[in-house]
PDB file of C-alpha atoms in Angstrom:
ATOM      1  CA  MET R 297     -17.478   5.807   0.088  1.00 70.00           C
ATOM      2  CA  LYS R 298     -19.837   2.619   0.196  1.00 87.00           C
ATOM      3  CA  LYS R 299     -20.310   0.587   3.209  1.00 94.00           C
ATOM      4  CA  VAL R 300     -16.668  -1.108   4.212  1.00 95.00           C
ATOM      5  CA  GLU R 301     -17.512  -5.371   5.026  1.00 95.00           C
ATOM      6  CA  TYR R 302     -14.730  -6.970   7.140  1.00 96.00           C
ATOM      7  CA  ASN R 303     -14.667 -10.521   7.558  1.00 94.00           C
ATOM      8  CA  GLN R 304     -11.473 -13.107   8.381  1.00 93.00           C
ATOM      9  CA  HIS R 305     -12.246 -15.316   6.004  1.00 94.00           C
ATOM     10  CA  TRP R 306      -9.439 -15.369   3.891  1.00 93.00           C
ATOM     11  CA  LYS R 307      -9.929 -18.882   2.719  1.00 93.00           C
ATOM     12  CA  ASP R 308     -13.215 -18.018   1.101  1.00 93.00           C
ATOM     13  CA  ILE R 309     -12.238 -16.360  -1.621  1.00 94.00           C
ATOM     14  CA  GLU R 310      -9.773 -16.298  -4.250  1.00 95.00           C
ATOM     15  CA  PHE R 311      -6.340 -15.870  -3.249  1.00 96.00           C
ATOM     16  CA  THR R 312      -6.016 -13.769  -6.963  1.00 96.00           C
ATOM     17  CA  ALA R 313      -7.714 -11.177  -5.090  1.00 97.00           C
ATOM     18  CA  VAL R 314      -5.042 -10.771  -2.254  1.00 97.00           C
ATOM     19  CA  VAL R 315      -2.475 -10.726  -5.082  1.00 97.00           C
ATOM     20  CA  ASP R 316      -4.110  -8.504  -7.016  1.00 97.00           C
ATOM     21  CA  LEU R 317      -4.229  -6.226  -3.464  1.00 97.00           C
ATOM     22  CA  TYR R 318      -0.617  -6.786  -2.979  1.00 97.00           C
ATOM     23  CA  ASN R 319       0.048  -6.050  -6.381  1.00 97.00           C
ATOM     24  CA  SER R 320      -2.025  -2.691  -6.156  1.00 97.00           C
ATOM     25  CA  VAL R 321       0.458  -1.310  -3.297  1.00 94.00           C
ATOM     26  CA  GLY R 322       3.367  -2.585  -5.027  1.00 92.00           C
ATOM     27  CA  TRP R 323       4.317  -5.075  -2.917  1.00 90.00           C
ATOM     28  CA  VAL R 324       5.619  -7.241  -5.583  1.00 91.00           C
ATOM     29  CA  ALA R 325       8.532  -8.922  -3.319  1.00 87.00           C
ATOM     30  CA  TYR R 326       5.092 -10.729  -1.884  1.00 89.00           C
ATOM     31  CA  THR R 327       3.576 -11.232  -5.275  1.00 92.00           C
ATOM     32  CA  ASN R 328       6.523 -12.416  -7.274  1.00 93.00           C
ATOM     33  CA  LYS R 329       5.628 -15.504  -5.116  1.00 93.00           C
ATOM     34  CA  PRO R 330       1.808 -15.520  -4.973  1.00 95.00           C
ATOM     35  CA  GLU R 331       3.013 -19.095  -2.941  1.00 96.00           C
ATOM     36  CA  GLU R 332       4.560 -17.785  -0.253  1.00 95.00           C
ATOM     37  CA  LEU R 333       2.634 -15.271   0.766  1.00 96.00           C
ATOM     38  CA  GLN R 334      -0.364 -18.301   0.816  1.00 96.00           C
ATOM     39  CA  LYS R 335       1.949 -19.850   2.936  1.00 97.00           C
ATOM     40  CA  ALA R 336       2.294 -16.539   4.838  1.00 96.00           C
ATOM     41  CA  PHE R 337      -0.986 -16.303   5.304  1.00 97.00           C
ATOM     42  CA  GLU R 338      -1.792 -19.651   6.389  1.00 97.00           C
ATOM     43  CA  ASN R 339       0.907 -19.250   8.734  1.00 97.00           C
ATOM     44  CA  SER R 340      -0.629 -15.861  10.349  1.00 97.00           C
ATOM     45  CA  SER R 341      -2.105 -15.626  13.963  1.00 97.00           C
ATOM     46  CA  TYR R 342      -4.941 -13.030  12.655  1.00 97.00           C
ATOM     47  CA  ILE R 343      -5.796 -11.817   9.626  1.00 98.00           C
ATOM     48  CA  ASN R 344      -9.107  -9.678   8.298  1.00 98.00           C
ATOM     49  CA  LEU R 345     -10.231  -8.312   5.650  1.00 98.00           C
ATOM     50  CA  ALA R 346     -12.072  -5.485   4.333  1.00 98.00           C
ATOM     51  CA  PHE R 347     -14.730  -5.053   0.912  1.00 97.00           C
ATOM     52  CA  VAL R 348     -16.355  -2.867  -0.776  1.00 96.00           C
ATOM     53  CA  ASP R 349     -19.153  -4.442  -3.086  1.00 94.00           C
ATOM     54  CA  SER R 350     -17.645  -7.331  -2.801  1.00 93.00           C
ATOM     55  CA  LYS R 351     -13.859  -6.468  -3.962  1.00 96.00           C
ATOM     56  CA  LEU R 352     -10.874  -6.981  -1.368  1.00 97.00           C
ATOM     57  CA  VAL R 353     -10.003  -3.879  -0.984  1.00 98.00           C
ATOM     58  CA  GLY R 354      -7.679  -3.372   2.590  1.00 98.00           C
ATOM     59  CA  VAL R 355      -6.183  -6.822   4.685  1.00 98.00           C
ATOM     60  CA  ILE R 356      -4.330  -6.647   7.682  1.00 98.00           C
ATOM     61  CA  ARG R 357      -1.963  -9.981   8.908  1.00 97.00           C
ATOM     62  CA  THR R 358      -0.889 -10.334  12.101  1.00 97.00           C
ATOM     63  CA  LEU R 359       1.142 -12.847  14.067  1.00 97.00           C
ATOM     64  CA  SER R 360       0.957 -12.716  17.938  1.00 97.00           C
ATOM     65  CA  ASP R 361       1.499 -14.841  21.377  1.00 97.00           C
ATOM     66  CA  SER R 362      -1.776 -13.346  22.895  1.00 96.00           C
ATOM     67  CA  VAL R 363       0.633 -12.551  25.623  1.00 96.00           C
ATOM     68  CA  SER R 364       3.694 -10.438  24.974  1.00 95.00           C
ATOM     69  CA  ILE R 365       3.958  -9.539  21.434  1.00 95.00           C
ATOM     70  CA  HIS R 366       1.869  -8.297  18.819  1.00 96.00           C
ATOM     71  CA  TYR R 367       3.620  -7.706  15.244  1.00 95.00           C
ATOM     72  CA  ILE R 368       1.716  -6.218  12.481  1.00 95.00           C
ATOM     73  CA  GLN R 369       3.392  -7.469   9.314  1.00 94.00           C
ATOM     74  CA  ASP R 370       0.903  -6.543   6.895  1.00 94.00           C
ATOM     75  CA  ILE R 371      -1.715  -4.022   6.176  1.00 95.00           C
ATOM     76  CA  ILE R 372      -2.552  -2.558   3.311  1.00 95.00           C
ATOM     77  CA  VAL R 373      -5.469  -0.603   1.561  1.00 96.00           C
ATOM     78  CA  HIS R 374      -5.996  -0.294  -2.385  1.00 97.00           C
ATOM     79  CA  PRO R 375      -4.439   3.121  -2.928  1.00 96.00           C
ATOM     80  CA  ASP R 376      -8.775   3.800  -4.201  1.00 96.00           C
ATOM     81  CA  TYR R 377      -9.687   3.155  -1.312  1.00 96.00           C
ATOM     82  CA  GLN R 378      -6.732   4.482   1.382  1.00 93.00           C
ATOM     83  CA  ARG R 379      -8.405   7.663   4.123  1.00 91.00           C
ATOM     84  CA  HIS R 380     -11.576   6.272   3.803  1.00 93.00           C
ATOM     85  CA  GLY R 381     -11.769   4.939   7.374  1.00 93.00           C
ATOM     86  CA  VAL R 382     -10.357   1.188   6.229  1.00 96.00           C
ATOM     87  CA  GLY R 383      -7.134   0.811   7.213  1.00 94.00           C
ATOM     88  CA  ARG R 384      -7.955   2.212  11.125  1.00 94.00           C
ATOM     89  CA  GLY R 385     -10.802   0.043  10.850  1.00 96.00           C
ATOM     90  CA  LEU R 386      -8.423  -3.512   9.936  1.00 97.00           C
ATOM     91  CA  LEU R 387      -5.878  -1.751  12.805  1.00 95.00           C
ATOM     92  CA  ASP R 388      -8.714  -1.844  14.919  1.00 94.00           C
ATOM     93  CA  SER R 389      -9.819  -4.913  15.013  1.00 96.00           C
ATOM     94  CA  ALA R 390      -6.363  -6.344  15.438  1.00 96.00           C
ATOM     95  CA  LEU R 391      -5.564  -4.447  18.013  1.00 94.00           C
ATOM     96  CA  SER R 392      -8.886  -5.342  20.318  1.00 95.00           C
ATOM     97  CA  LEU R 393      -8.351  -8.655  19.890  1.00 96.00           C
ATOM     98  CA  TYR R 394      -4.671  -8.938  21.478  1.00 96.00           C
ATOM     99  CA  ASN R 395      -5.851  -5.707  23.686  1.00 94.00           C
ATOM    100  CA  GLU R 396      -4.079  -7.218  26.563  1.00 95.00           C
ATOM    101  CA  VAL R 397      -0.694  -7.614  24.633  1.00 95.00           C
ATOM    102  CA  ARG R 398       2.183  -5.875  26.235  1.00 92.00           C
ATOM    103  CA  THR R 399       3.694  -4.763  22.937  1.00 90.00           C
ATOM    104  CA  HIS R 400       2.490  -4.341  19.807  1.00 92.00           C
ATOM    105  CA  VAL R 401       4.982  -4.042  16.558  1.00 91.00           C
ATOM    106  CA  LEU R 402       5.535  -2.951  13.115  1.00 89.00           C
ATOM    107  CA  LEU R 403       7.802  -2.380  10.366  1.00 85.00           C
ATOM    108  CA  THR R 404       7.048   0.697   7.703  1.00 83.00           C
ATOM    109  CA  ASP R 405       8.206   2.616   4.904  1.00 79.00           C
ATOM    110  CA  ASN R 406       9.598   5.906   5.685  1.00 79.00           C
ATOM    111  CA  GLU R 407       6.531   8.031   4.180  1.00 83.00           C
ATOM    112  CA  GLU R 408       5.601  10.371   6.056  1.00 85.00           C
ATOM    113  CA  LYS R 409       1.957   9.589   5.711  1.00 85.00           C
ATOM    114  CA  GLN R 410       2.365   6.616   7.212  1.00 84.00           C
ATOM    115  CA  LYS R 411       3.743   8.208  10.178  1.00 84.00           C
ATOM    116  CA  LEU R 412       0.973  10.506  10.478  1.00 86.00           C
ATOM    117  CA  PHE R 413      -0.795   7.216  10.214  1.00 85.00           C
ATOM    118  CA  TYR R 414       0.244   5.249  12.704  1.00 85.00           C
ATOM    119  CA  GLU R 415       0.931   7.939  15.595  1.00 85.00           C
ATOM    120  CA  SER R 416      -2.142   9.140  14.958  1.00 86.00           C
ATOM    121  CA  LEU R 417      -3.361   5.587  16.722  1.00 83.00           C
ATOM    122  CA  GLY R 418      -0.628   5.914  19.149  1.00 84.00           C
ATOM    123  CA  PHE R 419       2.010   4.415  17.994  1.00 85.00           C
ATOM    124  CA  LYS R 420       5.575   5.673  18.760  1.00 82.00           C
ATOM    125  CA  ASN R 421       8.378   5.556  16.316  1.00 80.00           C
ATOM    126  CA  PRO R 422      11.206   4.283  18.898  1.00 78.00           C
ATOM    127  CA  LYS R 423      14.003   6.480  16.923  1.00 77.00           C
ATOM    128  CA  ASP R 424      11.758   9.880  18.608  1.00 76.00           C
ATOM    129  CA  LEU R 425      11.203   8.313  22.422  1.00 72.00           C
ATOM    130  CA  VAL R 426      12.926  10.303  24.983  1.00 69.00           C
ATOM    131  CA  LYS R 427      11.861   8.891  28.431  1.00 73.00           C
ATOM    132  CA  ASP R 428      12.142   5.568  27.940  1.00 73.00           C
ATOM    133  CA  GLU R 429      14.404   5.080  24.636  1.00 70.00           C
ATOM    134  CA  LEU R 430      14.193   1.419  22.602  1.00 73.00           C
ATOM    135  CA  ASN R 431      16.102   0.300  20.112  1.00 70.00           C
ATOM    136  CA  SER R 432      14.766  -1.638  17.302  1.00 75.00           C
ATOM    137  CA  PHE R 433      17.256  -4.221  14.860  1.00 74.00           C
ATOM    138  CA  ILE R 434      15.924  -5.426  11.665  1.00 76.00           C
ATOM    139  CA  LYS R 435      17.824  -8.481   9.773  1.00 72.00           C
ATOM    140  CA  MET R 436      15.971  -9.009   6.357  1.00 74.00           C
ATOM    141  CA  LYS R 437      16.999 -11.917   3.988  1.00 75.00           C
ATOM    142  CA  GLY R 438      17.991 -10.682   0.243  1.00 77.00           C
ATOM    143  CA  ILE R 439      17.779  -6.839   1.147  1.00 75.00           C
ATOM    144  CA  ASP R 440      20.849  -4.875   2.033  1.00 80.00           C
ATOM    145  CA  LEU R 441      19.986  -2.958   5.302  1.00 74.00           C
ATOM    146  CA  SER R 442      23.387  -0.250   4.744  1.00 77.00           C
TER     147      SER R 442
END
């Protein structure tokens, strides 16, 4: 694979490229209202983009208070560029920026490839913890979580 270039200048690109990237992984809940997705980008603490030959192939978007919590909201890699280190590069950039933060949190689908990816980077699923058990709770607008 060609060299991946990373930068944080999402305002320098056409936002339709971001929408196209989200569509490429089926995240249409975001792309049905691109103006809301753009507002979410504007309100994020950290965004980093991955490009190959000037094509947007990945993005990470996080929120943090820079002390106690760092929430990884979106990490997306175009399917054609998955398993080539793009996601790892994006996640490493965010984790190094918020290295001193106590807790890093993310929610993800229940897919084996995602579980293996995040575990390879040191993340643990709270349901698998034995020594220090944790609970996680979520409430999502418009989604039946039963």
